[in-house]
Each structure stands twice: as structure tokens, then as C-alpha cells.
XYZ file of C-alpha atoms in Angstrom:
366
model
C 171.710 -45.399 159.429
C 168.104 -44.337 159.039
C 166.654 -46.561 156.628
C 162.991 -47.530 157.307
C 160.417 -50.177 156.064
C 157.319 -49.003 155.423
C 153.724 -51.623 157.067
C 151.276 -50.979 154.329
C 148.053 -53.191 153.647
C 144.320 -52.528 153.372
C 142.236 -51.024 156.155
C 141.727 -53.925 158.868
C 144.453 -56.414 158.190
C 146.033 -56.052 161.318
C 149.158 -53.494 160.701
C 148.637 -51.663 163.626
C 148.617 -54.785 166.152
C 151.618 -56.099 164.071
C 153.283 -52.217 164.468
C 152.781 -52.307 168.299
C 153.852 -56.085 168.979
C 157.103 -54.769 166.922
C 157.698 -51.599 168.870
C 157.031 -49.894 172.640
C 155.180 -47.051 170.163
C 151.420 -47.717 170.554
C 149.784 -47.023 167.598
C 145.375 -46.574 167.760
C 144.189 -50.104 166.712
C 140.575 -50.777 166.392
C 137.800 -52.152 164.141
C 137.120 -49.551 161.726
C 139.057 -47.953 158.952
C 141.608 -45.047 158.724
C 142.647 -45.496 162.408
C 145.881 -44.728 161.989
C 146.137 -41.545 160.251
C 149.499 -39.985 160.893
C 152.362 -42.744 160.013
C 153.606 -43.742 163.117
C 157.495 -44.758 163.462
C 158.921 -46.997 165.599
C 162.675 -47.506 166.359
C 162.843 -51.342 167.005
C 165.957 -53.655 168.336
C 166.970 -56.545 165.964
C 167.425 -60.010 167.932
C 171.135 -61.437 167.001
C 172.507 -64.182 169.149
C 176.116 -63.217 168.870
C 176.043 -60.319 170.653
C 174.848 -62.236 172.989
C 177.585 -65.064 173.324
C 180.378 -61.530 172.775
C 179.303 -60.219 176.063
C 179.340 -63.595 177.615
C 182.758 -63.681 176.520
C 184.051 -60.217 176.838
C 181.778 -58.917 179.858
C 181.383 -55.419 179.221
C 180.339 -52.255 180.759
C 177.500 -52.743 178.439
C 175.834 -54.279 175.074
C 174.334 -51.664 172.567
C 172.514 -53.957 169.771
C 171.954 -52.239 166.063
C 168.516 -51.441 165.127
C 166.137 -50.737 161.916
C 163.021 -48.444 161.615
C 159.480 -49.263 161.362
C 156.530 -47.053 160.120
C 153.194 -47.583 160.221
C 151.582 -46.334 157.091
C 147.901 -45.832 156.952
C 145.746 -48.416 155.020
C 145.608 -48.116 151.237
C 141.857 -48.433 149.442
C 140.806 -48.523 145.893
C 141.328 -44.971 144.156
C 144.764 -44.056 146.659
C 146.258 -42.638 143.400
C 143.509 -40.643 142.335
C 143.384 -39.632 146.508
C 140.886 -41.628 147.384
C 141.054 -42.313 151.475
C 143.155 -39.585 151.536
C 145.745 -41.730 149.186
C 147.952 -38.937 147.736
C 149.089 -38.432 151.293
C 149.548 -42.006 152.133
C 151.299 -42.547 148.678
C 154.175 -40.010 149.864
C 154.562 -41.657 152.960
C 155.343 -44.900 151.393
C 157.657 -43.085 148.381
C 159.872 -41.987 151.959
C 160.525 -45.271 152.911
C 163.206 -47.757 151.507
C 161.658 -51.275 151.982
C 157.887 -52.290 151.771
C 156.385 -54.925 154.200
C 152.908 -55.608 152.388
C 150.349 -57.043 155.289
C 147.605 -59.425 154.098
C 144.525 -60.530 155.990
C 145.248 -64.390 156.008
C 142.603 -65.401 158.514
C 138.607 -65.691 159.326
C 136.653 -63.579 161.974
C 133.527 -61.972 161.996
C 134.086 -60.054 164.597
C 136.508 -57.589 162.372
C 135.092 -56.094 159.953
C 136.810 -55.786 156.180
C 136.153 -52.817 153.797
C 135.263 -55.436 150.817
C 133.222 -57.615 153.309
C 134.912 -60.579 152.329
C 138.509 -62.413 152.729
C 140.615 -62.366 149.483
C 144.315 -61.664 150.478
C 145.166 -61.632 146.003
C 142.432 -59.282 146.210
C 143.630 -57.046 148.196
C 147.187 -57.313 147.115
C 146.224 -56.497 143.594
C 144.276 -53.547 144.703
C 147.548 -51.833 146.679
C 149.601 -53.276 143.464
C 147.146 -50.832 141.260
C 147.034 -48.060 142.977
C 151.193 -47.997 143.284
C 151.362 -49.143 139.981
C 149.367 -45.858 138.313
C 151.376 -43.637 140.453
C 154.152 -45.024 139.201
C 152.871 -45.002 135.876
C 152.167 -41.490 136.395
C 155.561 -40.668 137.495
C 157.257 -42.611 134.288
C 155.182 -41.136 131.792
C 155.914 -37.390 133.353
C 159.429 -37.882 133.146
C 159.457 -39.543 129.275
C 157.595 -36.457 128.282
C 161.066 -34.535 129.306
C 163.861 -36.737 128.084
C 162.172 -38.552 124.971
C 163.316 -34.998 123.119
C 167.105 -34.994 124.460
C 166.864 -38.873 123.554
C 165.888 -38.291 120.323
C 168.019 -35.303 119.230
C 170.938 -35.410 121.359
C 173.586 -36.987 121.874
C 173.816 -37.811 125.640
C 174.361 -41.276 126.333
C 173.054 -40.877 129.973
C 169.402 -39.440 128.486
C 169.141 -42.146 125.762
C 169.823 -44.833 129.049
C 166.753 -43.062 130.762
C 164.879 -43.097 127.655
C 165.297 -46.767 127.467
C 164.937 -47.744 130.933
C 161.395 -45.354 131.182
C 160.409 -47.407 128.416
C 160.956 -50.760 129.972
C 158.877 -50.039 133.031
C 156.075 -48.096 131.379
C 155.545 -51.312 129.181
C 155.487 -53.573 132.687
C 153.320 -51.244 134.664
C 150.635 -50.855 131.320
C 149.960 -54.454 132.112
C 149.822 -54.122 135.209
C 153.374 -55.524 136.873
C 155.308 -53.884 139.111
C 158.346 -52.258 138.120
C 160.474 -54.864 139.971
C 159.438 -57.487 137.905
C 161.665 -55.833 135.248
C 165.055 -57.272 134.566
C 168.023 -54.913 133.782
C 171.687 -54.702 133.750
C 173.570 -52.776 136.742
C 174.164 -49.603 134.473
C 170.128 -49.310 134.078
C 169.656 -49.731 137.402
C 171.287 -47.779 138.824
C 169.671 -45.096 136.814
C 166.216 -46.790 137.810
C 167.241 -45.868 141.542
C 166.623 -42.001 140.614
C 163.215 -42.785 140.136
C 162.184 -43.667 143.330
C 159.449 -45.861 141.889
C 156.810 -47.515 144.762
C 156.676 -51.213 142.720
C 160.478 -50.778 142.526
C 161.109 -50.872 145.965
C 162.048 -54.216 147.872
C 159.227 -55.872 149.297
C 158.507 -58.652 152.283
C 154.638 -60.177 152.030
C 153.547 -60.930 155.473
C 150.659 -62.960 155.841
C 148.595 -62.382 159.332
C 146.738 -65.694 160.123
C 145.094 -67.069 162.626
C 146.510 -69.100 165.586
C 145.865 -72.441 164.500
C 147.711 -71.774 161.064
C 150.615 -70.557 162.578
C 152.604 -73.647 161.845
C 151.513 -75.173 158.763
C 149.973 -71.970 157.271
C 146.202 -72.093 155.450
C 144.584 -71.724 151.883
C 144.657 -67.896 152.136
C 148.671 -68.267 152.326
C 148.900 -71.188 149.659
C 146.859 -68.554 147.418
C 149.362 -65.815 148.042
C 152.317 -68.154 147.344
C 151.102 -68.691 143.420
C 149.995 -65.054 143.755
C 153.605 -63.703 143.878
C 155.547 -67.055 142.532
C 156.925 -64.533 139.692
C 157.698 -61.656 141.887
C 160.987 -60.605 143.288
C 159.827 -60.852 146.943
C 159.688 -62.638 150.153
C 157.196 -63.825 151.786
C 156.313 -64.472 156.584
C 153.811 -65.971 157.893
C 152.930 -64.299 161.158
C 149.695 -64.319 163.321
C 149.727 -60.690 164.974
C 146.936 -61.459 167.725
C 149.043 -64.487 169.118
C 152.303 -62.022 168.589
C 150.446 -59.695 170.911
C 149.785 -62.073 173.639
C 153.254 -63.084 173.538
C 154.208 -59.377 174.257
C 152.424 -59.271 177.343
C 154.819 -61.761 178.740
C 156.947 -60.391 181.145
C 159.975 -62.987 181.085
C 161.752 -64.412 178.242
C 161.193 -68.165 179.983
C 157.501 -67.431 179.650
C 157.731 -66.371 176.415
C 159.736 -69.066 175.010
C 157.087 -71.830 177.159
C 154.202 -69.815 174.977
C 156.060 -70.741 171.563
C 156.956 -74.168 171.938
C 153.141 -74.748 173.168
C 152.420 -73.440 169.239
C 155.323 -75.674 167.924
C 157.447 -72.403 167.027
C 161.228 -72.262 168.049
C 160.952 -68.477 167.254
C 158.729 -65.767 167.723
C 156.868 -64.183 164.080
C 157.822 -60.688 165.252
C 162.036 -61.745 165.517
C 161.290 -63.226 162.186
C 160.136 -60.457 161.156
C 162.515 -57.540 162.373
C 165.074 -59.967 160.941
C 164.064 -60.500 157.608
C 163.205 -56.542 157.399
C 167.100 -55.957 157.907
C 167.683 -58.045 155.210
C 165.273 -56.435 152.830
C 166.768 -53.326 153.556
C 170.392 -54.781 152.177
C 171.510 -54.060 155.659
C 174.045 -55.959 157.990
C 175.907 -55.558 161.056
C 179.709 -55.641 161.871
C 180.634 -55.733 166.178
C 183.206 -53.839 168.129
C 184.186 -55.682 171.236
C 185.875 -53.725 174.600
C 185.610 -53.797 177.925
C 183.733 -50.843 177.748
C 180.873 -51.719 175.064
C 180.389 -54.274 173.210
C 178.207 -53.115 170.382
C 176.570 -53.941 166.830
C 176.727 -51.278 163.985
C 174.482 -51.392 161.056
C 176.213 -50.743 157.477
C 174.860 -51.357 154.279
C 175.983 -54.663 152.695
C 178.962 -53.906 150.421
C 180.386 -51.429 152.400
C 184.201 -50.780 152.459
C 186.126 -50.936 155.717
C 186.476 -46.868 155.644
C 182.449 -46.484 154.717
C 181.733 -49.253 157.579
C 184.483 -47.028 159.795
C 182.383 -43.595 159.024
C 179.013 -45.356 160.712
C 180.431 -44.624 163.884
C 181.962 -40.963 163.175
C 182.912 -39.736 160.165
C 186.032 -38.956 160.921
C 186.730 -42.311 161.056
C 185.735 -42.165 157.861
C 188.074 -39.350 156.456
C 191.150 -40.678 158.390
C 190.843 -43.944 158.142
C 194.433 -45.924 158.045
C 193.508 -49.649 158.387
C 191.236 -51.924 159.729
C 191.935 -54.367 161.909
C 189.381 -57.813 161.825
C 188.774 -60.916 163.696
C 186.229 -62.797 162.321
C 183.040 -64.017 164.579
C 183.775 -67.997 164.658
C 187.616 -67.020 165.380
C 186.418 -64.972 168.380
C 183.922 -67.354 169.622
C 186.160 -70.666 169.145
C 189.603 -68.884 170.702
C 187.485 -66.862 173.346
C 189.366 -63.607 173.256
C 191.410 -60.340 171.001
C 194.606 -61.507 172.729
C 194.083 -65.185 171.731
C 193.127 -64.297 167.760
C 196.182 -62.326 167.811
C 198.554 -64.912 169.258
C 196.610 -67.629 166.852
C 197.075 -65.311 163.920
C 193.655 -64.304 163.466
C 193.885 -60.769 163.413
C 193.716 -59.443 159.751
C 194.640 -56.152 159.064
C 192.519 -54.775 156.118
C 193.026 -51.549 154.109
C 190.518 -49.531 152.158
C 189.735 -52.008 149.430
C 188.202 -54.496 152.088
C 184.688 -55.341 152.020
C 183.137 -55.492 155.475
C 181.858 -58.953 156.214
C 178.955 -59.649 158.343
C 179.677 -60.293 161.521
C 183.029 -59.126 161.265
C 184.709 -57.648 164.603
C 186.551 -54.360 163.948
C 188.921 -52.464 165.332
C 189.725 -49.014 163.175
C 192.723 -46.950 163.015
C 192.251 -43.378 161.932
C 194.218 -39.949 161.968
C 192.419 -36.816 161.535
């Protein structure tokens, strides 16, 4: 399932170290701007502890874990929409991707330079927010130009919808909000997906601070806090340099000896990669043999056949039934044979909605 999340952020925030401590890809990172030119994409394991404790149970052949794409999108400067910094390019790199992770320079050093000379992590937020916001703009006002006609004169229900819904975010993004910020009801937005708007597209704030702020944060995050207290978004604290260091651990023991030193039970990166799944509405059902034991991405909401076609599809077309042991059940009676005996085993048709975590078994006929 090849969704990605998109690293955007000024020039210098510290995308590039933050790409590289998230992937085995090593993307150019230095002190001056525009050093990553091409996007670069990484393909990047997500940490889950159960698949863990399933092969610890079930002792396979071997453990495949599910994993989400990262690219690294060059930085964004004042004038992208008009193609400033070579922004029209940059701008259709982040329209390809299906999640935003928005990196702000949270920490002190004079030793990195910053294009505006100064730290201001609002600043530089509401610069990107422009810049997507008068694409977008540009994109809304295109398409009203087509439909407002049909709207008008016609009398199809689905152009009068768009008409309306245009509207709406061309009123947000003329004072300057994003085109999440606007509330609608499921029929609108659904049409509002067509649009592929940037300011429309989920979006995860991470804030790259130093290593003494790692814990209790600093005024640069408190700032970005009130900053986007009205947005629909998240927000991670993370510092990237420390992240890095970490990295060149070799063993997980050292690793883990490195956190607790900084007072963290997890590592900013796992956060991360974690909380980038979720953005991307994604979750992960397990299949359990001998063989493999294995996680498999779907997108949350999923029906057992649609969760059955992520391995083949023609699991997909011939799908009978599913049959479904739920994680706890597995890990509290230890095996398949014992969930069956306990009466654990559900068998689900193609109404079910896959649960996270759920461990599948499908029956198909093609």
C-alpha cells in the first residue's frame, strides 16, 4: 500500500538529518540551502511490539513487519508558488504525497545558518502555510471559473455540491487558513478529496529541538502549540541531532541505555514513524504460521475482502470468509489451536470491518 508522507519545512531545519535517522537512504545534509534537490524516498519499518511477542509465541520461519513511505521534499522559501527556489517543482512533489509532516526549527545554534537569520518556528510555519495556501487558492479559483456556470444554469446536483464546497474553501484560504480548517459534512468531503488541495491534506508538526529540551520541550514549542491550537493537526517533539547519535548505536541495549540517560522510554524517530501511520489513516492486521508471521498494512475501515486483497487480489475477488482471532485472545491463550478450542475463532463474512490488530486467516476460491 504505497501511501507516503511527505518532510517539508524551510531550508535548514533539519529534514534531511531527521530523513536519514528515519531511513538507511542517505540523503546530502549540510549547512546551506537547497541541498536536497531531488525528493528523496525512503521505505522505513514501523516498530510494533506485537509482532514481536507473535513470533515469541508462534516461532516462525520468519517475521515480515508492515511499513510506510517517507520522502524528503526539498525546503520551501517565500515565493514557492510564484516558483521561487524552484517552488513550482517542490509544490508537485508535495501535491504526490498523502500526509504532510511539517519540520520546524525549535532550537538555538549559530553554527547553522537560517535563510531569515533568525529563529521563529510561527514564522516559518506561516510562510510554508502561504505559499500552499495561494496554490491552493489558485487551484480553487481555476476550477469555480468551470462549474460556477453548470451551478448556476443546470441542474446537476453533483456541480451545485462543488460549487458550494469551492466556495467554502476559497473564503478560508482568502484569509489565509488552510483548507482543513473547514468543517463539512461527509457528502462535501468526499467531493473535497477530488481536489487534492496541499492545506487539505493531514498534517503532523514536528518540532526539532535541542537536546536539553527533549523532555520538557522549550518556548519555541510552547509558541507552536498556540500557533496551531485551532488546527486539525498533531503535533512531536523530536531533537534530530540526538536521533542521529542514537542511530550510530549498534545494539538495541545501547540504544535503549542512551534514552533513559535523556529520561525518554522511546526513541523520537519510533514516535515518529508511528504517529506517521496514523496520519496516513493506516493500520495493520497479522497473519500468524509457522512459516511467516507477518503484519499487513490496510487502510482503517477496510472490509475483511478489501483487507484480504492487500495480500493478492485474488483474495480479494474470491473471498468466502474470514476467519479472526483477536490479538489479546492470541497472546492470553498462547496459540490458533487454543482460540479455537476456547471459542475464539470468529468467522467473519464480507460486511466485517477489519480491526487493528486483528489475526486473519482468509478463505478464497478463484
Amino acid at each position: 500500500m504505497a501511501l507516503q508522507c511527505g518532510i517539508v519545512g524551510m531550508p535548514n531545519v533539519g529534514k534531511s538529518t531527521l530523513f536519514n535517522c528515519l531511513s538507511n537512504a542517505k540523503a546530502q545534509s549540510a549547512n546551506f540551502p537547497f541541498c536536497t534537490i531531488e525528493p528523496n524516498l525512503g521505505v522505513i519499518t514501523v516498530p510494533d511490539d506485537r509482532l514481536i511477542k507473535l513470533e515469541e509465541l508462534v516461532h516462525p520461519e520468519r517475521v515480515v513487519p508492515t511499513t510506510v513511505e517517507i520522502v524528503d521534499i526539498a525546503g520551501l522559501v517565500k515565493g514557492a508558488s510564484k516558483g521561487e527556489g524552484l517552488g513550482n517543482k517542490f509544490l508537485a512533489n508535495i501535491r504526490e504525497t498523502d500526509a504532510i509532516i511539517h519540520v520546524l526549527r525549535c532550537f538555538d545554534n549559530d553554527n547553522i545558518t537560517h535563510v531569515d537569520h533568525t529563529i521563529n518556528p510561527v514564522r516559518d510555519k506561516e510562510t510554508i502555510d502561504i505559499e500552499l495556501q495561494l496554490k491552493d487558492l489558485e487551484t480553487v479559483e481555476s476550477r469555480l471559473s468551470k462549474v460556477e456556470r453548470q451551478a448556476k444554469t443546470g441542474n446537476d446536483p453533483e456541480a451545485k455540491r462543488l460549487f458550494k464546497v469551492l466556495n467554502m474553501y476559497k473564503d478560508a484560504l482568502v484569509q489565509g487558513k488552510s483548507a482543513r480548517t473547514v468543517e463539512m459534512d461527509e457528502a462535501d468531503t468526499r467531493i473535497a478529496k477530488d481536489l487534492q488541495l496541499l492545506t487539505n491534506k493531514p498534517i503532523l508538526y514536528v518540532c526539532n529541538i535541542d537536546e536539553a529540551s527533549v523532555v520538557t520541550g522549550n518556548a519555541y514549542v510552547e509558541a507552536v502549540k498556540e500557533a496551531i491550537k485551532d488546527e486539525n493537526a498533531e503535533m512531536l517533539m523530536i531533537a534530530a541531532a540526538t536521533e542521529a547519535d542514537i542511530a550510530e548505536f549498534e545494539s538495541f541495549e545501547e540504544r535503549q541505555m542512551f534514552l533513559e540517560d535523556l529520561g525518554l522510554k522511546e526513541s523520537g524517530v519510533h514516535k515518529l514513524i508511528k504517529t506517521a501511520y496514523k496520519l496516513l489513516q493506516l493500520e495493520t492486521y497479522f497473519t500468524a504460521g509457522v512459516k511467516e508471521v507477518r503484519a499487513w498494512t490496510y487502510k482503517r475501515g477496510f472490509k475483511a475482502p478489501q483487507a484480504a486483497g492487500v495480500i493478492h487480489t485474488d483474495f480479494e475477488k474470491g473471498f468466502i470468509r474470514a476467519e479472526v482471532i483477536k490479538y489479546n485472545d492470541f497472546i492470553t491463550l498462547k496459540s490458533e489451536q487454543a482460540c479455537k478450542e476456547a471459542g475464539k475463532m470468529a468467522v467473519e463474512g464480507k460486511e466485517y470491518v477489519v480491526q487493528d490488530g486483528d489475526i486473519m486467516h482468509f478463505r478464497f476460491n478463484v
